[in-house]
Amino acid sequence: MIFDIEIIKEIYKEFSGQVDIAKKVLGRPLTYTEKILYSHFGFPVEKEYKRGVEFAEFRPDRVAMQDATAQMALLQFMSANIDKAAVPSTVHCDHLILAEAGATSDLLRAIDINSEVYEFLESVSRKYGIGFWKPGAGIIHQVILENYAFPGGMMIGTDSHTPNAGGLGMIAIGVGGADAVDVMAGMNWELKFPKIIGVKLSGKLNGWTSAKDVILKLAGILTVNGGTNSIIEYFGDGAETISCTGKGTICNMGAEIGATTSIFPFDKKMYEYLLATERKEIAESANKLGNYLKPDEGSEKYYDRVIEINLSELEPHINGPFTPDLAVPVSKFKEFIKEKKYPSELKVALIGSCTNSSYEDMERSASIAKQAKEKGLKAKSEFIITPGSEQIRATIERDGLLDIFTDIGGLVLANACGPCIGQWKRHNTSDGEKNSIITSYNRNFAKRNDGNASTHSFVASPEIVTAFALAGTLLFNPLTDEIINENGRSIKLDVPEGNELPGKGFLKGESGYISPAEDGKEMKVIIKEDSSRLQKLEPFAAPDIEKDYKNLRLLIKIKGKCTTDHISMAGPWLKYRGHLDNISNNMFISAINYFNDKMNTVKNSLTGIYDEVPKAARDYKSNGLGWIVVGEDNYGEGSSREHAAMEPRHLGGKAIIVKSFARIHETNLKKQGILPLTFQNPEDYDKIREDDIFDMDLKDFSPGSVILMTLKHTDGSTDKINLIHSLNQQQIKWFFAGSALNLISGKKRK
Ligand code: MIC
Ligand code: SF4
């Protein structure tokens, strides 16, 4: 069965006509990105949009949600009073499974512990016409690539790695739940028309180098915010040599450079992948569209910037620790570790996840593991494997790859996020202990994998990670160095090998899909009474700009990196993702206070006593005082979780003032009715003192207006600083309504 094939046929029928219109209006060759964006406009295309400046409205073809973000998205959808999702949508249960002892027992425990959340998600999905993928079925992005993504399509997903579907030629963008609600409610979806960065690939990957190294290298070039408000479009002869799933890996990790999404044009590799995943009809229709699913000749000069990467010369890279853009070529890695005095013993090596668990990844990694087995070597580090989907797991089990991994000491986890998102009960370190791990995942922020801020997490391709597992040390270069085996002999590993697709085809494995009810009107959504995990949402109150923005307190001035993991930690807190009040107790607990360099220790300006951040916020709120947060660059980098915006809103936050924002988080703040503001002069960050009280002047709040903020210092002096915002007319309406959702549901409260 091909999901939603009738809808896809309709989209393809219209596609060429839409592209022709856009081409005529723009009067020039189009990049592939432009073809998809303009053909998904929410209204007729009448002009060329100014990239990075003007907002445009789109009509995405579908919505994807994962369990940790779907809870809040669907609680909001329920308050929007709509009968049924307007576009095909799915929910995937992948984030809530704790990794401890291995796939079977971990999954059973998760189903037990999370039963009320799964019941809620299943019932709400059935009622509103949403497809539901059970726990164990796989990680959202793999399941989407295997079943739903199609060339030329556009989707949004409540997860920042939604761009994974760019590997199959789709514009797929990560968003907060409130955006998903817009699209499921049948409304147009708004996005600042992105810039387009072209990445020209030439040559061919060889030896130890894999698709992952393209994005590891690019992360080093562009850094964590170099892709902000941009779509990265890959092109050139080299692009056609990379497997479809390899392209998925590259697009997936584009999230780590802040890109709105990443995309490859349709080619033979995608065609083959569609065939292998039993979607011949889509493959043939896409083929017929030919050049419509590629950039036009001569469009190269319309990229805002072009970066060239020669795949033939590309070295494997290892990125980290603590940030995904610290890229080190494997030949320099040993020196890097020594120089920085990072812990060289490798405690754990982990492969798989939504980023890197294709058949090709698994076969190439298994080819290394197989050599080890044959040459009397076992993994010296703990070695953990996470298949991305049930289809991959069943296929690699049939083909003997899982056995090879377990033979060298590997532990196979459930088809879920697990250690990638801190759902990991680690046994071989204690909290605070300095140690190193390496993964084939995408993110490596402090505390992310195991909650320990002293864990140094590095990111590399699965084949490189597997080789390191055998070496047990980071002072190793798999391309040149030897490892001593159990009999004291020196072993040199041969280069990894693997097929892109399974020779015997994919095995589906256990079906994890539940289709929605034909007519869900009478169906009930199950929310357990007195639940500590699910809480119906109360609409946020509309602001009173005369009162609410005076006498504001400083909750925290954050020093350095502040990702969404710092604002609303995952791991143990994932269990409260459907309960706004309970999850708010994790607000900013990992962010560093500028004034004392400590986590979760801020001065409560009412008592003068240092307190935990959420407690101080609750104290201000109960005293009727609003507060602000101050931060630095790329604030809110990382996840799409809107909890990072809803928690401050819930606990009385009025504005977040920083040097710059990451895209998804800035939109989430706007949607939830909190002002995302930037310093007109970034040095004004230094003027903010711990005991300051702030007044904000919002009288003339309008698109492009500058907001004046007065800083009243305790010595009686004042400073006045200018703040900038990027809200357009519509977004200002959200603000005055209390939230975007209040506008949709008409529940405007005073
Ligand atoms: C992540 O990789 O950080 C997550 C967990 O998948 C998040 C979503 C979430 O926080 O639930 C993301 O990438 O958006
Ligand atoms: Fe899950 Fe990790 Fe992928 Fe996020 S990046 S969807 S946590 S596997």
mmCIF file of C-alpha atoms in Angstrom, residues 150-290:
data_model
loop_
_atom_site.group_PDB
_atom_site.id
_atom_site.type_symbol
_atom_site.label_atom_id
_atom_site.label_comp_id
_atom_site.label_asym_id
_atom_site.label_seq_id
_atom_site.Cartn_x
_atom_site.Cartn_y
_atom_site.Cartn_z
ATOM 1 C CA PHE A 150 8.110 12.080 -2.028
ATOM 2 C CA PRO A 151 10.100 14.245 -4.454
ATOM 3 C CA GLY A 152 8.635 17.703 -5.006
ATOM 4 C CA GLY A 153 6.461 17.536 -1.874
ATOM 5 C CA MET A 154 6.411 19.858 1.107
ATOM 6 C CA MET A 155 5.860 18.870 4.702
ATOM 7 C CA ILE A 156 6.302 20.241 8.171
ATOM 8 C CA GLY A 157 7.098 18.192 11.237
ATOM 9 C CA THR A 158 7.249 18.881 14.947
ATOM 10 C CA ASP A 159 10.858 17.852 15.160
ATOM 11 C CA SER A 160 13.932 19.738 14.042
ATOM 12 C CA HIS A 161 15.287 16.793 12.022
ATOM 13 C CA THR A 162 12.233 16.673 9.771
ATOM 14 C CA PRO A 163 14.575 17.831 6.927
ATOM 15 C CA ASN A 164 15.702 14.192 6.708
ATOM 16 C CA ALA A 165 13.050 13.839 3.968
ATOM 17 C CA GLY A 166 15.144 16.196 1.811
ATOM 18 C CA GLY A 167 17.048 13.024 0.957
ATOM 19 C CA LEU A 168 14.024 12.067 -1.088
ATOM 20 C CA GLY A 169 13.717 15.486 -2.709
ATOM 21 C CA MET A 170 11.099 16.928 -0.367
ATOM 22 C CA ILE A 171 11.066 20.309 1.349
ATOM 23 C CA ALA A 172 10.598 19.190 4.932
ATOM 24 C CA ILE A 173 10.759 21.749 7.698
ATOM 25 C CA GLY A 174 10.915 21.416 11.469
ATOM 26 C CA VAL A 175 8.395 23.508 13.393
ATOM 27 C CA GLY A 176 6.747 23.877 16.785
ATOM 28 C CA GLY A 177 3.413 22.229 17.523
ATOM 29 C CA ALA A 178 1.473 25.467 17.063
ATOM 30 C CA ASP A 179 2.603 25.577 13.422
ATOM 31 C CA ALA A 180 1.427 22.003 12.961
ATOM 32 C CA VAL A 181 -1.937 23.089 14.342
ATOM 33 C CA ASP A 182 -2.193 25.812 11.655
ATOM 34 C CA VAL A 183 -1.627 23.322 8.876
ATOM 35 C CA MET A 184 -3.869 20.642 10.357
ATOM 36 C CA ALA A 185 -6.537 23.320 10.734
ATOM 37 C CA GLY A 186 -6.343 23.917 6.987
ATOM 38 C CA MET A 187 -4.741 27.334 7.273
ATOM 39 C CA ASN A 188 -1.805 28.628 5.287
ATOM 40 C CA TRP A 189 1.523 28.284 7.006
ATOM 41 C CA GLU A 190 3.825 31.237 7.233
ATOM 42 C CA LEU A 191 7.592 31.262 6.793
ATOM 43 C CA LYS A 192 10.118 33.953 6.034
ATOM 44 C CA PHE A 193 11.036 33.225 2.423
ATOM 45 C CA PRO A 194 14.407 31.553 2.947
ATOM 46 C CA LYS A 195 17.741 32.311 1.363
ATOM 47 C CA ILE A 196 19.190 29.468 -0.688
ATOM 48 C CA ILE A 197 22.716 28.225 -0.136
ATOM 49 C CA GLY A 198 23.956 26.005 -2.956
ATOM 50 C CA VAL A 199 26.377 23.237 -2.079
ATOM 51 C CA LYS A 200 28.078 21.962 -5.191
ATOM 52 C CA LEU A 201 29.265 18.393 -4.846
ATOM 53 C CA SER A 202 31.824 16.954 -7.216
ATOM 54 C CA GLY A 203 33.737 13.657 -7.262
ATOM 55 C CA LYS A 204 32.700 10.492 -5.456
ATOM 56 C CA LEU A 205 32.894 9.242 -1.882
ATOM 57 C CA ASN A 206 35.479 6.542 -1.366
ATOM 58 C CA GLY A 207 37.241 4.482 1.302
ATOM 59 C CA TRP A 208 36.277 5.379 4.849
ATOM 60 C CA THR A 209 34.467 8.563 3.851
ATOM 61 C CA SER A 210 30.681 8.522 3.856
ATOM 62 C CA ALA A 211 27.719 10.859 3.390
ATOM 63 C CA LYS A 212 27.909 11.846 7.061
ATOM 64 C CA ASP A 213 31.284 13.457 6.413
ATOM 65 C CA VAL A 214 29.728 15.883 3.940
ATOM 66 C CA ILE A 215 27.572 17.405 6.648
ATOM 67 C CA LEU A 216 30.261 17.149 9.345
ATOM 68 C CA LYS A 217 32.539 19.122 7.052
ATOM 69 C CA LEU A 218 29.834 21.615 6.136
ATOM 70 C CA ALA A 219 29.020 22.144 9.828
ATOM 71 C CA GLY A 220 32.658 23.124 10.297
ATOM 72 C CA ILE A 221 32.365 25.641 7.465
ATOM 73 C CA LEU A 222 28.990 27.160 8.264
ATOM 74 C CA THR A 223 28.933 26.720 12.092
ATOM 75 C CA VAL A 224 25.799 26.227 14.160
ATOM 76 C CA ASN A 225 24.025 29.312 12.845
ATOM 77 C CA GLY A 226 25.423 29.622 9.311
ATOM 78 C CA GLY A 227 22.308 28.093 7.785
ATOM 79 C CA THR A 228 19.781 30.247 9.677
ATOM 80 C CA ASN A 229 16.828 31.260 7.499
ATOM 81 C CA SER A 230 18.385 29.389 4.574
ATOM 82 C CA ILE A 231 17.598 26.250 2.654
ATOM 83 C CA ILE A 232 20.642 24.287 1.652
ATOM 84 C CA GLU A 233 20.300 22.906 -1.861
ATOM 85 C CA TYR A 234 22.835 20.303 -2.951
ATOM 86 C CA PHE A 235 23.661 20.012 -6.615
ATOM 87 C CA GLY A 236 26.399 18.919 -9.008
ATOM 88 C CA ASP A 237 27.597 15.560 -10.350
ATOM 89 C CA GLY A 238 28.702 14.410 -6.933
ATOM 90 C CA ALA A 239 25.165 14.648 -5.561
ATOM 91 C CA GLU A 240 24.018 11.904 -7.909
ATOM 92 C CA THR A 241 26.619 9.491 -6.581
ATOM 93 C CA ILE A 242 25.303 9.559 -3.008
ATOM 94 C CA SER A 243 22.642 7.023 -1.986
ATOM 95 C CA CYS A 244 19.153 8.265 -1.179
ATOM 96 C CA THR A 245 19.554 7.412 2.505
ATOM 97 C CA GLY A 246 22.994 9.061 2.536
ATOM 98 C CA LYS A 247 21.305 12.183 1.238
ATOM 99 C CA GLY A 248 18.814 11.799 4.091
ATOM 100 C CA THR A 249 21.690 11.799 6.587
ATOM 101 C CA ILE A 250 23.103 14.996 5.100
ATOM 102 C CA CYS A 251 19.735 16.748 5.134
ATOM 103 C CA ASN A 252 18.906 15.487 8.625
ATOM 104 C CA MET A 253 21.981 17.025 10.169
ATOM 105 C CA GLY A 254 21.475 20.317 8.334
ATOM 106 C CA ALA A 255 19.445 21.124 11.460
ATOM 107 C CA GLU A 256 22.757 21.410 13.285
ATOM 108 C CA ILE A 257 23.770 24.397 11.189
ATOM 109 C CA GLY A 258 20.439 26.093 11.717
ATOM 110 C CA ALA A 259 19.227 25.524 8.146
ATOM 111 C CA THR A 260 15.486 25.846 7.553
ATOM 112 C CA THR A 261 15.866 22.617 5.628
ATOM 113 C CA SER A 262 18.167 20.905 3.128
ATOM 114 C CA ILE A 263 17.319 19.241 -0.143
ATOM 115 C CA PHE A 264 18.661 17.180 -3.033
ATOM 116 C CA PRO A 265 17.093 17.194 -6.521
ATOM 117 C CA PHE A 266 15.350 14.044 -7.733
ATOM 118 C CA ASP A 267 17.718 11.506 -9.276
ATOM 119 C CA LYS A 268 18.246 7.826 -10.003
ATOM 120 C CA LYS A 269 19.206 7.007 -6.411
ATOM 121 C CA MET A 270 15.852 8.330 -5.211
ATOM 122 C CA TYR A 271 14.067 6.429 -7.945
ATOM 123 C CA GLU A 272 15.753 3.219 -6.794
ATOM 124 C CA TYR A 273 14.926 3.882 -3.167
ATOM 125 C CA LEU A 274 11.269 4.448 -4.021
ATOM 126 C CA LEU A 275 11.227 1.131 -5.872
ATOM 127 C CA ALA A 276 12.908 -0.663 -2.983
ATOM 128 C CA THR A 277 10.328 0.737 -0.572
ATOM 129 C CA GLU A 278 7.445 -0.427 -2.794
ATOM 130 C CA ARG A 279 6.448 2.953 -4.192
ATOM 131 C CA LYS A 280 6.814 2.296 -7.896
ATOM 132 C CA GLU A 281 3.903 4.528 -8.809
ATOM 133 C CA ILE A 282 5.542 7.513 -7.156
ATOM 134 C CA ALA A 283 8.920 6.651 -8.678
ATOM 135 C CA GLU A 284 7.434 6.561 -12.182
ATOM 136 C CA SER A 285 5.414 9.750 -11.769
ATOM 137 C CA ALA A 286 8.445 11.594 -10.404
ATOM 138 C CA ASN A 287 10.480 10.319 -13.310
ATOM 139 C CA LYS A 288 7.932 11.699 -15.723
ATOM 140 C CA LEU A 289 8.250 15.130 -14.156
ATOM 141 C CA GLY A 290 11.913 15.033 -15.211
#
